[in-house]
Coordinates of C-alpha atoms in Angstrom, one line a residue:
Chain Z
X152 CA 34.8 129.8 155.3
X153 CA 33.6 129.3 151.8
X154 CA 33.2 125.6 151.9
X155 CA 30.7 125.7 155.1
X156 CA 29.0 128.9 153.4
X157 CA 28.1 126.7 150.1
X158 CA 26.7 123.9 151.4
X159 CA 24.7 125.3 154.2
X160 CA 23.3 128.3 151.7
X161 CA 22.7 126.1 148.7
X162 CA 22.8 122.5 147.8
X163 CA 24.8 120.6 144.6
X164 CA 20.5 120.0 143.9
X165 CA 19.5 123.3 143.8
X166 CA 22.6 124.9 142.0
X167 CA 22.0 122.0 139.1
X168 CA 18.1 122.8 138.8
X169 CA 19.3 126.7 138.7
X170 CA 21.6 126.0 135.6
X171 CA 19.1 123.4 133.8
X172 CA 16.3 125.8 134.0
X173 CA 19.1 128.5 132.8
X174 CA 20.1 126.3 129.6
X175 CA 16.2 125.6 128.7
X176 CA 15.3 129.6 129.4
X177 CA 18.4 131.0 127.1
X178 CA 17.7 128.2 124.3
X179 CA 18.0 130.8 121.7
X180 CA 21.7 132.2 122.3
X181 CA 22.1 135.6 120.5
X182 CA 24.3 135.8 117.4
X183 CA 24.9 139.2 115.9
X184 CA 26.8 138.7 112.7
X185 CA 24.6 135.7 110.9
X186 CA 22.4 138.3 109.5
X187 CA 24.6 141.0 108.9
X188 CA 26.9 142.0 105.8
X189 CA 30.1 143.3 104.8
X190 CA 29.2 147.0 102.8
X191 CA 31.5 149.1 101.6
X192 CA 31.1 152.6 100.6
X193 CA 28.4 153.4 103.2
X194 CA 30.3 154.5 106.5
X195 CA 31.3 158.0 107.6
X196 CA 34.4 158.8 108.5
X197 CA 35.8 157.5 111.8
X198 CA 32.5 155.1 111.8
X199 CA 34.0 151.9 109.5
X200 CA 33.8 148.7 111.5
X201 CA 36.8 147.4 109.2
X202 CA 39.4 147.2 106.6
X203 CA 40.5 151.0 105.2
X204 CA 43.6 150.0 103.6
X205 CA 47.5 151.9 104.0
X206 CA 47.9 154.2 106.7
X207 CA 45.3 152.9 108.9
X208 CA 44.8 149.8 111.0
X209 CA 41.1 148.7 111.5
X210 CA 37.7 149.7 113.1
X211 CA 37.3 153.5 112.6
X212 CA 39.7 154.5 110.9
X213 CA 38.4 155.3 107.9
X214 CA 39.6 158.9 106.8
X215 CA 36.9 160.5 104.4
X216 CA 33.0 159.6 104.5
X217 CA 31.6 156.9 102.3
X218 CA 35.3 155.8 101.8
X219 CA 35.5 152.9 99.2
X220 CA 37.7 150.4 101.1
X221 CA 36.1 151.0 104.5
X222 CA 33.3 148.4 105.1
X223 CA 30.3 148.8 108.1
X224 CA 28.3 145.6 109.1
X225 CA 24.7 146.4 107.9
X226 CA 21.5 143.9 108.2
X227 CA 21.7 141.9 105.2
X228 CA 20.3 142.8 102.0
X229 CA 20.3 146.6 102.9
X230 CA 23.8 147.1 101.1
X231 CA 23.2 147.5 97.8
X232 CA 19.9 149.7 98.8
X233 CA 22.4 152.3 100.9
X234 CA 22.8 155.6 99.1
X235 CA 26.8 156.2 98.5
X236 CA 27.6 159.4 97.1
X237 CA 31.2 157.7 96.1
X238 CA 30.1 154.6 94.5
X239 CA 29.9 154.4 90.7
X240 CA 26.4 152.7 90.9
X241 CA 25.0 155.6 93.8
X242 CA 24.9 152.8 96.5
X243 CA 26.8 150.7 98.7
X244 CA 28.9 147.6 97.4
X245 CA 29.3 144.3 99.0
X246 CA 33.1 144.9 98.1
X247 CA 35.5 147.8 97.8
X248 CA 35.7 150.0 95.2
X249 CA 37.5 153.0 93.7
X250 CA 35.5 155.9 94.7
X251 CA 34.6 158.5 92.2
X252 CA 34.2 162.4 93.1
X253 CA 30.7 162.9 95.3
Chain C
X1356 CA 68.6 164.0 128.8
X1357 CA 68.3 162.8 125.6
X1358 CA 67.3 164.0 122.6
X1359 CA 63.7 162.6 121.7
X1360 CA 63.1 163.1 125.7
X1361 CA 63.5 167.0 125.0
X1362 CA 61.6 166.9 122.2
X1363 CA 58.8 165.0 123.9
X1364 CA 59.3 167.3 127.1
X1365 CA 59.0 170.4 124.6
X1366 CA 55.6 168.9 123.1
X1367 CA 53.9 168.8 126.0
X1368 CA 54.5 171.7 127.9
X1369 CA 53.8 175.1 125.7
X1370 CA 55.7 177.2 127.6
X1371 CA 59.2 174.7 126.5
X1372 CA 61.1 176.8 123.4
X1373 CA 61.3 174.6 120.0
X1374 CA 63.8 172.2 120.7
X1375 CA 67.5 172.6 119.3
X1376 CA 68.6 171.1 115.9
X1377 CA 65.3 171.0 114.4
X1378 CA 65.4 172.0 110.4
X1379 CA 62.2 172.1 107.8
X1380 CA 62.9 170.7 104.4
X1381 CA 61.8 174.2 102.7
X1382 CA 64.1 176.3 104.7
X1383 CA 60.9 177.6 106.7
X1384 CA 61.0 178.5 110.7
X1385 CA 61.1 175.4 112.6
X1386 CA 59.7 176.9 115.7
X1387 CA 56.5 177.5 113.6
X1388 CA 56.3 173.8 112.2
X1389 CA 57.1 172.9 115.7
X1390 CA 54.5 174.5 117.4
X1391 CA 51.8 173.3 114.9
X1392 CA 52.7 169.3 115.5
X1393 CA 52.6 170.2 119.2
X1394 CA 49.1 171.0 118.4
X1395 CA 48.1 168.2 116.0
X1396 CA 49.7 165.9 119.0
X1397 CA 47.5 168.1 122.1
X1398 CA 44.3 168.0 120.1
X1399 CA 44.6 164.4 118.7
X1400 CA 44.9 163.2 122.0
X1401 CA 42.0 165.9 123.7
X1402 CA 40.1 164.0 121.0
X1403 CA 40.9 160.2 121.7
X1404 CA 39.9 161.0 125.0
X1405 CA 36.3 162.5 123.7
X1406 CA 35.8 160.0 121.8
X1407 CA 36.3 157.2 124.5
X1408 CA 34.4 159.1 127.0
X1409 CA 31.7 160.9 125.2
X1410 CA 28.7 160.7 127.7
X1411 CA 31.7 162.1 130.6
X1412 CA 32.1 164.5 128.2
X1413 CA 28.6 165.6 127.4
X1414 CA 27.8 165.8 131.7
X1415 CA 30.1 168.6 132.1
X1416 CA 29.8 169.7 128.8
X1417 CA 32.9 170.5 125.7
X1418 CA 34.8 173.2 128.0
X1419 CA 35.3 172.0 130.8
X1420 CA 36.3 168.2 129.6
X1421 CA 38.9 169.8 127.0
X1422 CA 40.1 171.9 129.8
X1423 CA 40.4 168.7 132.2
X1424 CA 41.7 166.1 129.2
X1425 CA 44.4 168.8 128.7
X1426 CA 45.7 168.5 132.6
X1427 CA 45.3 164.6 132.4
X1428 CA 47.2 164.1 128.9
X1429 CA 49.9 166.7 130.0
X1430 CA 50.5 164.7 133.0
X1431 CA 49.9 161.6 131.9
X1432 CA 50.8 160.9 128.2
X1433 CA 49.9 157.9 126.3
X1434 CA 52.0 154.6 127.2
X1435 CA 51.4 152.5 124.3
X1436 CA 51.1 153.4 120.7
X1437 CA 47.5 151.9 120.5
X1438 CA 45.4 155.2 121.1
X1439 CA 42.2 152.6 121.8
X1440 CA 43.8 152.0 125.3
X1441 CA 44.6 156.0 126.1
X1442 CA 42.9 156.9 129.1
X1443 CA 42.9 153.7 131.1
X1444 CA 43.6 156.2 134.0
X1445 CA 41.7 159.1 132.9
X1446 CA 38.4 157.5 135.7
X1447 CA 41.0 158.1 138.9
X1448 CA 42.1 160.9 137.2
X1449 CA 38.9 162.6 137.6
X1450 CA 38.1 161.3 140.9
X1451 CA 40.9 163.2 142.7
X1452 CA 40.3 166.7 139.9
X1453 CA 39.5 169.4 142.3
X1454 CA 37.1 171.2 139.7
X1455 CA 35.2 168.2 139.0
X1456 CA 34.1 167.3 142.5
X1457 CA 30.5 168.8 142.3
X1458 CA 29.8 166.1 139.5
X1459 CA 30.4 162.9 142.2
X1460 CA 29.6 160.5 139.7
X1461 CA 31.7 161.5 136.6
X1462 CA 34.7 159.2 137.4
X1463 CA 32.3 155.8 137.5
X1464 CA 30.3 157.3 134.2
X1465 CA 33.8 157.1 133.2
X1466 CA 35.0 154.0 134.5
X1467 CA 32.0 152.2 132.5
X1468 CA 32.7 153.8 129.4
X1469 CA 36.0 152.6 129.4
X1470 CA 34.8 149.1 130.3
X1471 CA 33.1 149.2 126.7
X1472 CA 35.9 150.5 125.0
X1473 CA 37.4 147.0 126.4
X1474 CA 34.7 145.0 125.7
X1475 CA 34.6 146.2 122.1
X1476 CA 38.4 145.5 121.7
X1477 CA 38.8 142.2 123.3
X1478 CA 39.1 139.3 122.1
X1479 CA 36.4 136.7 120.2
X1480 CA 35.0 133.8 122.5
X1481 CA 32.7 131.1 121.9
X1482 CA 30.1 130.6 124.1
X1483 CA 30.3 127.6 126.3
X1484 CA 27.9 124.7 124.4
X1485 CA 24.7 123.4 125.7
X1486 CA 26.6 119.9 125.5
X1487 CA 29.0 120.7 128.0
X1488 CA 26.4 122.1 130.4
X1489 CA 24.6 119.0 129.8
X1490 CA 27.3 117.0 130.9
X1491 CA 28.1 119.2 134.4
X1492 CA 24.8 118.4 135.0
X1493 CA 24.9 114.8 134.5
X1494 CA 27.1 115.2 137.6
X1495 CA 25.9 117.6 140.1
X1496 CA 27.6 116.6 142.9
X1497 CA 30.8 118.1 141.5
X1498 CA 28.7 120.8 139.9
X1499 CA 29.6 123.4 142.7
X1500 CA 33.1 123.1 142.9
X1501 CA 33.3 124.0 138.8
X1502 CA 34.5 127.5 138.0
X1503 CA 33.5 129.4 134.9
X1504 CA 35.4 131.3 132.3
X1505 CA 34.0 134.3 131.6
X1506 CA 34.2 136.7 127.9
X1507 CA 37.0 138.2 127.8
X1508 CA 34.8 141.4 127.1
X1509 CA 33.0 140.7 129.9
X1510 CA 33.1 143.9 133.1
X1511 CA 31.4 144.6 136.1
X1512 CA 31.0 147.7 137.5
X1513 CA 29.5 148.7 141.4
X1514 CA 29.0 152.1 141.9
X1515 CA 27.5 154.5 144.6
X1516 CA 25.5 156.3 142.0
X1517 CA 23.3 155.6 139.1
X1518 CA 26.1 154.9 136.2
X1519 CA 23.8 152.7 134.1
X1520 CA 20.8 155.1 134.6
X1521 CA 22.9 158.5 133.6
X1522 CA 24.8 156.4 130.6
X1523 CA 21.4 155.4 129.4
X1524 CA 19.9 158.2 129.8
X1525 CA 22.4 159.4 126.9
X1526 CA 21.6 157.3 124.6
X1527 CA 18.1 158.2 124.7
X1528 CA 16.5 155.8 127.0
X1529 CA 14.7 157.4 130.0
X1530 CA 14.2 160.7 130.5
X1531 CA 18.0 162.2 132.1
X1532 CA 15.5 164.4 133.9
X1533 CA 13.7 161.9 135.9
X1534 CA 17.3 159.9 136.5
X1535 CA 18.4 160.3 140.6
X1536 CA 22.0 160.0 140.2
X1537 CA 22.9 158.9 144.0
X1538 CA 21.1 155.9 144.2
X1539 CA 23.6 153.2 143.7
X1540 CA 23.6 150.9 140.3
X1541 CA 25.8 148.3 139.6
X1542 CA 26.1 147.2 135.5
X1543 CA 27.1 144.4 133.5
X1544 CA 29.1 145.4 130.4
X1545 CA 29.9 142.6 127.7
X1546 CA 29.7 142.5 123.9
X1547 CA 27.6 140.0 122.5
X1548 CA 29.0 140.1 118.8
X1549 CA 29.9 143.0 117.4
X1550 CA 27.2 144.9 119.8
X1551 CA 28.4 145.9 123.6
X1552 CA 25.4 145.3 125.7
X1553 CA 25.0 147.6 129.0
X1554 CA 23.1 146.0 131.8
X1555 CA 22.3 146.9 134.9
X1556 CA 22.4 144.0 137.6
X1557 CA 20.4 144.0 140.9
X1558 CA 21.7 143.3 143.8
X1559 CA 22.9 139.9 144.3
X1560 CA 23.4 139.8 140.5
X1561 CA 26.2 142.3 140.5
X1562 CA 27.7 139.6 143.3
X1563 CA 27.2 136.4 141.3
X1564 CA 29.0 138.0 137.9
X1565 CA 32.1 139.4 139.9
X1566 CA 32.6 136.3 141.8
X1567 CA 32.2 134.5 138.9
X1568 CA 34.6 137.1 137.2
X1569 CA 37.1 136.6 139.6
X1570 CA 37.6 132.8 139.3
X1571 CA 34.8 131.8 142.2
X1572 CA 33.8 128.2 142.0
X1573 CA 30.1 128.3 140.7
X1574 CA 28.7 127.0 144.4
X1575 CA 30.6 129.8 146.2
X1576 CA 29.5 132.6 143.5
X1577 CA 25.8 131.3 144.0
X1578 CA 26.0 131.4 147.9
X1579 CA 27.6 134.5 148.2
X1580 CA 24.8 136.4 145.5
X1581 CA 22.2 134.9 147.7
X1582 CA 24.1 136.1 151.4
X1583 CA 23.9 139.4 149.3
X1584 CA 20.4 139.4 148.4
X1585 CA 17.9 136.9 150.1
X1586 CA 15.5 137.2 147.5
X1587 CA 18.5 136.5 144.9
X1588 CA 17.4 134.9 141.3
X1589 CA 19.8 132.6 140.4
X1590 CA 18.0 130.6 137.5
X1591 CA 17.1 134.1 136.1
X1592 CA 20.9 135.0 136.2
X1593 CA 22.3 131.9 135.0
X1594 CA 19.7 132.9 132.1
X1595 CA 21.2 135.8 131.2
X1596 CA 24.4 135.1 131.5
X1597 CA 24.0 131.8 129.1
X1598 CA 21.8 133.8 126.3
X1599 CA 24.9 136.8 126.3
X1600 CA 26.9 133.9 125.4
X1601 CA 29.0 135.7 128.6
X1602 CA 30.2 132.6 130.2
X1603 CA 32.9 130.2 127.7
X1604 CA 33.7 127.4 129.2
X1605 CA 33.2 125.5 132.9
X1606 CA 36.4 124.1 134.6
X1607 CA 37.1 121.4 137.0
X1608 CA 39.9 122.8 140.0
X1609 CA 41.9 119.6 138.4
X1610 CA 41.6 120.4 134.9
X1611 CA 43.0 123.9 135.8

């Protein structure tokens, strides 16, 4: 049934000028991680996107807020800006740290 | 029966003594450490199953979804170590729970917030390249018979009611109040990233991605969105699709 059904409803012609216009139209594919970085420090608990070290695996996970080896993808250049009540500087790191007592 | 399928048996079911055998370390009661693991394990579980289905959660409110996660997980305990995947079943589940049958539409709120649980687990894809589009079209007499290879995060879902309205509506776009729940939506779930995008797809649409989804060559997909839905957008669909970097790769029946 399908065979008759795809080329009376819609020739090789018009399913190619469908896709081109497709390609032109979505030019601009969407990437999410180019502009984002790694901070750690910054995520509460549960909320990490990664990494948190022994007794946990991966993406929330993390067991305390602002936890120093538990990283969150943040737009770039916002890290190091991010308030972190555990960091020795006050504000996220772009790597882990030892947290001191908030 | 053994003895870890007593001691499972005895954790979920309260009435169960504490098994036999058990001693503490410190000499305390082991009925009393027993009962308080049962706990951590009930709550931990009642939790997962919040956490992966929060906007289920929030329609009938904290009660009554504790209430109904408890007669799910004590009928139905996990099956795999990776707590992610608990509650692959919880959607029927509700479908067929007596008490929740005045809410029509909780089990398909359900069964899309599962789908993005998936999507946000699955696996990394690249998106198919503009080169090898290029080159299917540089022959577009065998352009119909291709099939595509869709994101592995990539889920459709058809329902009677308005899933991707109510959903939305919790995460504060549109007005919940203003949302009628029985007019049916069909959405397009699929992570682009790290983000997973919700979408709803108009008739036809909701055609094309399934078909698509389920290994359709690209002519059949097309024909069978537009038998759907006369007024069918293809281009606009093939559009989306591209941008969301949802379809991977395009096959020929022989290279498969």
């Amino acid at each position: 049934m399908s065979k008759s059904l795809t080329s009376t409803a819609l020739s090789a012609t018009a399913l190619a000028l469908a896709l081109g216009t497709a390609l032109t139209l979505s030019a601009a594919p969407a990437s999410a991680a180019d502009d984002k970085e790694k901070c750690y420090g910054v995520a509460m608990k549960g909320k990490n996107d990664c990494a948190a070290g022994p007794g946990t695996t991966c993406a929330g996970t993390s067991k305390t807020d602002h936890q120093g080896n538990a990283w969150k993808y943040v737009p770039k250049g916002s890290c190091e800006k991010t308030a972190s009540p555990t960091s020795p500087t006050g504000f996220g790191q772009l790597a882990a740290f030892k947290e001191k007592k908030a | 029966m053994s003895d870890q399928r007593l001691f499972v048996a005895a954790l979920f079911d309260p009435e169960a003594p504490c098994p036999a055998g058990l001693t503490a370390w410190n000499g305390s009661d082991p009925a009393r450490r027993f009962a308080v693991y049962r706990n951590n394990v009930v709550v931990s579980l009642i939790d997962a199953l919040a956490d992966t289905f929060p906007v289920t959660l929030e329609l009938v409110g904290e009660e009554f979804f504790r209430a109904m996660a408890g007669v799910f997980m004590r009928a139905a305990p996990p099956g795999s170590v990776l707590l992610a995947e608990y509650g692959a079943g919880f959607p029927a589940f509700i479908e067929r729970f007596e008490p929740a049958r005045s809410v029509p539409y909780l089990a398909d709120v359900a069964r899309l917030e599962l789908l993005r649980v998936r999507a946000f687990h699955a696996a990394d894809a690249d998106p198919i390249s503009p080169a090898r589009i290029a080159r299917a079209l540089a022959d577009p007499e065998r352009l119909p018979a291709l099939r595509a290879t869709c994101h592995p995060s990539l889920g459709v879902l058809r329902s009677d009611y308005a899933v991707v309205s109510l959903w939305a509506a919790h995460q504060g776009h549109g007005d919940l109040a203003q949302v009628d729940p029985f007019v049916p939506e069909s959405a397009l779930i699929v992570r682009v990233g790290l983000d997973v995008q919700v979408l709803a797809l108009p008739p036809g649409g909701d055609t094309l991605v399934a078909s698509l989804a389920d290994g359709l060559p690209l002519g059949q997909a097309a024909a069978l969105a537009l038998a759907a839905r006369e007024d069918f957008d293809l281009t606009a669909h093939l559009a989306l699709l591209l941008r969301m970097g949802a379809l991977t790769a395009l096959v020929q029946p022989t290279e498969a």
